Amino acid sequence: MAINLDIYSNTNAVTRSISVDFFADLLSDSVTAPSDQIVYYFKLSTSVRDTANLPYNIRIAKGLDALALNKAKQSSVDSAANYTSIDTMIKDYVYDYVYGHTADQYSSGVTAKAPMRF
Amino acid sequence: MAYISIFNDEDNRYYRVNFDVKNSILADSNTSTNETCLLITTTMRTGLGAAFPTFLIRTLDDVPPGDTPPAVDFTDLCKMYINYFLTESTIGQSSSSSTSSSSKSVSSSSSKSVSSSSSGSSISTGSSGSSISSGSSLSSISSEG
């Protein structure tokens, strides 16, 4: 069952939610591999929009090396190290949802994303 | 939640391995904050007929007993547990079966049903309990957003 991580903004007295679930699927980027290669992964999604009123893409993490910024850097700190746990990975993704990031933040090559709109 | 279904034609039963996300304060943690982790359970029974414990996964080092950590990624980790359960369960220890036997079929499910088969066994994966079909062709593929 998916979990919903609620983020409460005291300033605006509103709560936003991010859904996190675990899946086993063929992914479209894995079909060049053996056709029966099922991939197990975490998927994060939300219906919330950012301050530019743009939606968020689905985010997929196949391992602890799936760093939030373009798979190259973590979002909350300038680090290229793998996440140390599932919990730190999810928290870093949530951080990225809430605070967004600048273009090429930490030299990750990531495109800019505005913070979450509360 | 992702799950994999395993059909054992020796007893005509389906067994499941479940992979579920959990966010909670964990009693064995030194902190009182919520942690996100993966819980792995199965309906298979051990060779002695007892239930397998629930495995709590925090990192890729949390591999099954007897396996060498770390797992490469979540796919590698999940496969380790599936193999562990099959090996240690009554399925794997039945006198006329082997883990590589074609009488075994393995399936898991997702929001899209996917199937593949070899040697008479069927494999499908999923996470929402969608229908599982057996065959040699892929029925659908989910796209990464």
Tab-separated table of C-alpha atoms in Angstrom:
chain	number	residue	atom	x	y	z
A	1	MET	CA	0.000	0.000	0.000
A	2	ALA	CA	1.278	3.452	-0.868
A	3	ILE	CA	2.157	5.847	1.917
A	4	ASN	CA	1.267	9.521	1.881
A	5	LEU	CA	3.789	11.904	3.353
A	6	ASP	CA	2.049	15.037	4.495
A	7	ILE	CA	3.859	18.348	4.546
A	8	TYR	CA	2.250	21.019	6.656
A	9	SER	CA	2.874	24.721	6.099
A	10	ASN	CA	2.265	26.633	9.284
A	11	THR	CA	2.514	29.945	7.422
A	12	ASN	CA	-0.288	29.055	5.061
A	13	ALA	CA	-2.058	26.550	7.300
A	14	VAL	CA	-2.240	24.018	4.497
A	15	THR	CA	-1.058	20.460	4.040
A	16	ARG	CA	0.433	19.017	0.880
A	17	SER	CA	0.891	15.319	0.235
A	18	ILE	CA	3.426	13.197	-1.608
A	19	SER	CA	2.636	9.579	-2.389
A	20	VAL	CA	5.372	6.956	-2.118
A	21	ASP	CA	4.932	3.370	-3.245
A	22	PHE	CA	6.974	0.358	-4.288
A	23	PHE	CA	6.437	-1.284	-7.660
A	24	ALA	CA	7.594	-4.201	-9.768
A	25	ASP	CA	7.279	-3.479	-13.473
A	26	LEU	CA	8.949	-3.434	-16.795
A	27	LEU	CA	10.124	0.110	-17.266
A	28	SER	CA	10.256	1.681	-20.684
A	29	ASP	CA	13.950	2.415	-20.279
A	30	SER	CA	14.704	-1.237	-19.517
A	31	VAL	CA	13.112	-2.905	-22.511
A	32	THR	CA	16.392	-2.943	-24.417
A	33	ALA	CA	17.601	-5.295	-21.710
A	34	PRO	CA	16.274	-8.871	-21.529
A	35	SER	CA	12.570	-8.562	-22.112
A	36	ASP	CA	11.650	-10.246	-18.845
A	37	GLN	CA	13.729	-7.937	-16.728
A	38	ILE	CA	11.261	-6.826	-14.075
A	39	VAL	CA	12.482	-3.809	-12.170
A	40	TYR	CA	11.662	-3.135	-8.530
A	41	TYR	CA	11.554	0.559	-7.670
A	42	PHE	CA	10.149	3.302	-5.491
A	43	LYS	CA	7.818	5.771	-7.175
A	44	LEU	CA	7.052	9.222	-5.818
A	45	SER	CA	4.189	11.295	-7.129
A	46	THR	CA	2.065	14.251	-6.167
A	47	SER	CA	-0.794	16.258	-7.552
A	48	VAL	CA	0.601	19.416	-5.994
A	49	ARG	CA	2.047	22.157	-8.203
A	50	ASP	CA	5.068	24.332	-7.738
A	51	THR	CA	5.078	28.084	-7.285
A	52	ALA	CA	5.228	28.461	-11.069
A	53	ASN	CA	1.984	26.463	-11.214
A	54	LEU	CA	3.716	23.604	-12.974
A	55	PRO	CA	3.122	19.934	-12.087
A	56	TYR	CA	5.753	17.518	-10.905
A	57	ASN	CA	6.969	14.589	-12.969
A	58	ILE	CA	6.765	11.097	-11.548
A	59	ARG	CA	10.045	10.275	-9.830
A	60	ILE	CA	11.481	6.791	-9.804
A	61	ALA	CA	14.288	5.378	-7.665
A	62	LYS	CA	15.664	1.965	-8.580
A	63	GLY	CA	18.406	2.026	-5.988
A	64	LEU	CA	20.132	4.158	-3.374
A	65	ASP	CA	22.261	5.670	-6.144
A	66	ALA	CA	19.200	7.394	-7.628
A	67	LEU	CA	20.116	10.835	-6.357
A	68	ALA	CA	17.421	13.512	-6.484
A	69	LEU	CA	19.213	15.979	-8.740
A	70	ASN	CA	19.495	14.338	-12.149
A	71	LYS	CA	20.704	11.129	-10.454
A	72	ALA	CA	23.976	12.988	-9.915
A	73	LYS	CA	23.678	14.892	-6.638
A	74	GLN	CA	21.571	14.909	-3.536
A	75	SER	CA	19.220	17.864	-3.170
A	76	SER	CA	19.605	18.853	0.483
A	77	VAL	CA	23.423	18.728	0.435
A	78	ASP	CA	26.058	19.019	-2.238
A	79	SER	CA	26.952	15.354	-2.283
A	80	ALA	CA	27.354	12.739	-4.992
A	81	ALA	CA	27.398	9.919	-2.442
A	82	ASN	CA	24.704	7.282	-2.557
A	83	TYR	CA	21.970	7.562	-0.007
A	84	THR	CA	22.718	5.618	3.150
A	85	SER	CA	19.199	4.283	3.564
A	86	ILE	CA	15.722	4.217	2.041
A	87	ASP	CA	14.649	6.757	4.645
A	88	THR	CA	17.365	9.273	3.747
A	89	MET	CA	16.553	8.807	0.077
A	90	ILE	CA	12.859	9.527	0.562
A	91	LYS	CA	13.584	12.505	2.784
A	92	ASP	CA	15.947	13.984	0.225
A	93	TYR	CA	13.354	13.611	-2.504
A	94	VAL	CA	10.756	15.242	-0.279
A	95	TYR	CA	13.217	18.059	0.407
A	96	ASP	CA	13.600	18.536	-3.322
A	97	TYR	CA	9.847	18.634	-3.807
A	98	VAL	CA	9.394	21.234	-1.072
A	99	TYR	CA	12.343	23.523	-1.773
A	100	GLY	CA	12.964	22.940	-5.465
A	101	HIS	CA	16.369	23.577	-6.985
A	102	THR	CA	18.183	25.957	-9.294
A	103	ALA	CA	19.403	25.116	-12.749
A	104	ASP	CA	22.526	22.948	-12.579
A	105	GLN	CA	22.442	23.050	-8.792
A	106	TYR	CA	25.620	21.553	-7.340
A	107	SER	CA	26.807	21.039	-10.946
A	108	SER	CA	24.324	18.226	-11.315
A	109	GLY	CA	23.047	19.250	-14.744
A	110	VAL	CA	19.515	19.392	-13.407
A	111	THR	CA	16.943	21.797	-14.857
A	112	ALA	CA	15.473	24.360	-12.494
A	113	LYS	CA	12.370	23.508	-10.478
A	114	ALA	CA	10.398	25.960	-8.365
A	115	PRO	CA	9.519	25.170	-4.757
A	116	MET	CA	6.274	23.502	-3.835
A	117	ARG	CA	3.286	25.801	-3.703
A	118	PHE	CA	1.555	25.931	-0.325
B	1	MET	CA	2.881	-2.348	-2.816
B	2	ALA	CA	4.568	-4.803	-5.139
B	3	TYR	CA	4.036	-8.518	-4.876
B	4	ILE	CA	5.122	-11.623	-6.666
B	5	SER	CA	2.968	-14.714	-6.975
B	6	ILE	CA	4.531	-18.137	-7.118
B	7	PHE	CA	2.505	-21.102	-8.291
B	8	ASN	CA	3.473	-24.537	-7.063
B	9	ASP	CA	1.768	-27.184	-9.146
B	10	GLU	CA	2.683	-29.842	-6.604
B	11	ASP	CA	0.061	-28.549	-4.214
B	12	ASN	CA	-1.865	-26.424	-6.711
B	13	ARG	CA	-1.397	-23.326	-4.584
B	14	TYR	CA	-0.229	-19.781	-5.112
B	15	TYR	CA	2.222	-18.244	-2.684
B	16	ARG	CA	3.058	-14.571	-2.431
B	17	VAL	CA	6.050	-12.471	-1.590
B	18	ASN	CA	4.955	-8.939	-0.692
B	19	PHE	CA	7.088	-5.801	-0.801
B	20	ASP	CA	5.374	-2.953	1.020
B	21	VAL	CA	6.403	0.574	1.931
B	22	LYS	CA	6.121	1.537	5.575
B	23	ASN	CA	6.500	4.926	7.199
B	24	SER	CA	6.403	4.773	10.954
B	25	ILE	CA	8.316	5.193	14.144
B	26	LEU	CA	10.250	1.956	14.444
B	27	ALA	CA	10.436	0.316	17.843
B	28	ASP	CA	14.013	-0.869	17.316
B	29	SER	CA	15.256	2.534	16.260
B	30	ASN	CA	17.158	4.918	18.482
B	31	THR	CA	15.109	7.824	17.207
B	32	SER	CA	11.502	8.735	17.779
B	33	THR	CA	11.017	10.081	14.271
B	34	ASN	CA	9.210	8.403	11.421
B	35	GLU	CA	11.314	6.297	9.091
B	36	THR	CA	10.466	5.007	5.637
B	37	CYS	CA	11.393	1.406	5.034
B	38	LEU	CA	10.385	-1.657	3.051
B	39	LEU	CA	8.629	-4.637	4.635
B	40	ILE	CA	9.000	-8.028	2.978
B	41	THR	CA	6.606	-10.806	3.875
B	42	THR	CA	5.590	-14.084	2.333
B	43	THR	CA	2.833	-16.643	2.592
B	44	MET	CA	5.335	-19.420	2.038
B	45	ARG	CA	6.234	-21.579	5.010
B	46	THR	CA	9.655	-22.674	6.131
B	47	GLY	CA	10.748	-26.281	5.759
B	48	LEU	CA	9.509	-26.865	9.306
B	49	GLY	CA	6.104	-25.469	8.483
B	50	ALA	CA	6.514	-22.215	10.381
B	51	ALA	CA	5.843	-18.749	9.046
B	52	PHE	CA	8.772	-16.701	7.797
B	53	PRO	CA	9.441	-13.548	9.796
B	54	THR	CA	8.742	-10.115	8.362
B	55	PHE	CA	11.930	-8.593	7.033
B	56	LEU	CA	12.395	-4.871	7.568
B	57	ILE	CA	14.605	-3.266	4.941
B	58	ARG	CA	16.327	0.024	5.670
B	59	THR	CA	19.327	-0.224	3.358
B	60	LEU	CA	20.669	-2.420	0.591
B	61	ASP	CA	22.778	-4.145	3.248
B	62	ASP	CA	19.644	-5.778	4.655
B	63	VAL	CA	19.955	-8.891	2.537
B	64	PRO	CA	18.498	-12.301	3.444
B	65	PRO	CA	20.344	-14.588	5.878
B	66	GLY	CA	23.245	-16.227	4.152
B	67	ASP	CA	23.568	-13.649	1.372
B	68	THR	CA	26.465	-11.247	1.065
B	69	PRO	CA	25.621	-7.555	1.288
B	70	PRO	CA	25.113	-5.149	-0.242
B	71	ALA	CA	22.532	-5.680	-2.926
B	72	VAL	CA	23.210	-3.726	-6.104
B	73	ASP	CA	19.779	-2.105	-6.216
B	74	PHE	CA	16.178	-2.782	-5.177
B	75	THR	CA	15.703	-5.310	-7.968
B	76	ASP	CA	18.727	-7.276	-6.827
B	77	LEU	CA	17.536	-7.116	-3.215
B	78	CYS	CA	14.040	-8.340	-4.039
B	79	LYS	CA	15.371	-11.196	-6.136
B	80	MET	CA	17.599	-12.220	-3.226
B	81	TYR	CA	14.561	-12.493	-0.959
B	82	ILE	CA	12.498	-14.370	-3.514
B	83	ASN	CA	15.308	-16.874	-3.959
B	84	TYR	CA	15.763	-17.123	-0.198
B	85	PHE	CA	12.108	-17.862	0.415
B	86	LEU	CA	11.990	-20.399	-2.397
B	87	THR	CA	15.093	-22.139	-1.113
B	88	GLU	CA	14.108	-22.228	2.551
B	89	SER	CA	10.414	-22.900	2.114
B	90	THR	CA	8.485	-26.141	1.901
B	91	ILE	CA	8.318	-25.496	-1.839
B	92	GLY	CA	12.036	-25.582	-2.252
B	93	GLN	CA	12.464	-28.506	0.100
B	94	SER	CA	9.771	-30.787	-1.328
B	95	SER	CA	11.173	-34.089	-2.485
B	96	SER	CA	10.118	-33.749	-6.090
B	97	SER	CA	10.878	-30.095	-6.672
B	98	SER	CA	13.805	-27.878	-7.350
B	99	THR	CA	14.118	-24.126	-7.593
B	100	SER	CA	14.874	-24.423	-11.253
B	101	SER	CA	11.996	-26.783	-11.972
B	102	SER	CA	9.644	-25.852	-14.755
B	103	SER	CA	6.746	-26.814	-12.502
B	104	LYS	CA	7.286	-23.564	-10.630
B	105	SER	CA	5.832	-20.361	-11.933
B	106	VAL	CA	6.657	-16.981	-10.563
B	107	SER	CA	4.595	-13.874	-11.023
B	108	SER	CA	4.517	-10.399	-9.607
B	109	SER	CA	2.006	-7.670	-10.307
B	110	SER	CA	1.932	-3.988	-10.981
B	111	SER	CA	-0.504	-1.430	-12.220
B	112	LYS	CA	0.083	-2.935	-15.643
B	113	SER	CA	0.032	-6.666	-16.131
B	114	VAL	CA	3.142	-8.116	-17.601
B	115	SER	CA	3.839	-11.706	-18.301
B	116	SER	CA	6.628	-13.818	-19.583
B	117	SER	CA	7.077	-17.541	-19.503
B	118	SER	CA	9.597	-20.231	-20.084
B	119	SER	CA	9.462	-24.003	-19.852
B	120	GLY	CA	5.812	-24.043	-18.904
B	121	SER	CA	6.128	-21.632	-16.008
B	122	SER	CA	4.547	-18.203	-15.895
B	123	ILE	CA	5.978	-15.010	-14.549
B	124	SER	CA	4.082	-11.817	-13.975
B	125	THR	CA	4.673	-8.830	-11.755
B	126	GLY	CA	2.470	-6.188	-10.262
B	127	SER	CA	1.688	-3.941	-7.400
B	128	SER	CA	-2.057	-3.543	-7.411
B	129	GLY	CA	-3.384	-7.041	-7.839
B	130	SER	CA	-4.218	-6.732	-11.505
B	131	SER	CA	-4.910	-9.871	-13.457
B	132	ILE	CA	-2.040	-12.141	-14.200
B	133	SER	CA	-1.762	-13.992	-17.436
B	134	SER	CA	0.711	-16.524	-18.600
B	135	GLY	CA	2.248	-16.666	-22.019
B	136	SER	CA	5.298	-15.922	-23.964
B	137	SER	CA	4.512	-12.376	-25.017
B	138	LEU	CA	4.587	-9.235	-22.956
B	139	SER	CA	1.132	-7.823	-22.393
B	140	SER	CA	2.047	-4.308	-21.353
B	141	ILE	CA	4.842	-2.107	-20.257
B	142	SER	CA	4.605	0.772	-17.804
B	143	SER	CA	6.275	4.006	-18.715
B	144	GLU	CA	8.552	6.011	-16.538
B	145	GLY	CA	7.253	9.538	-16.177
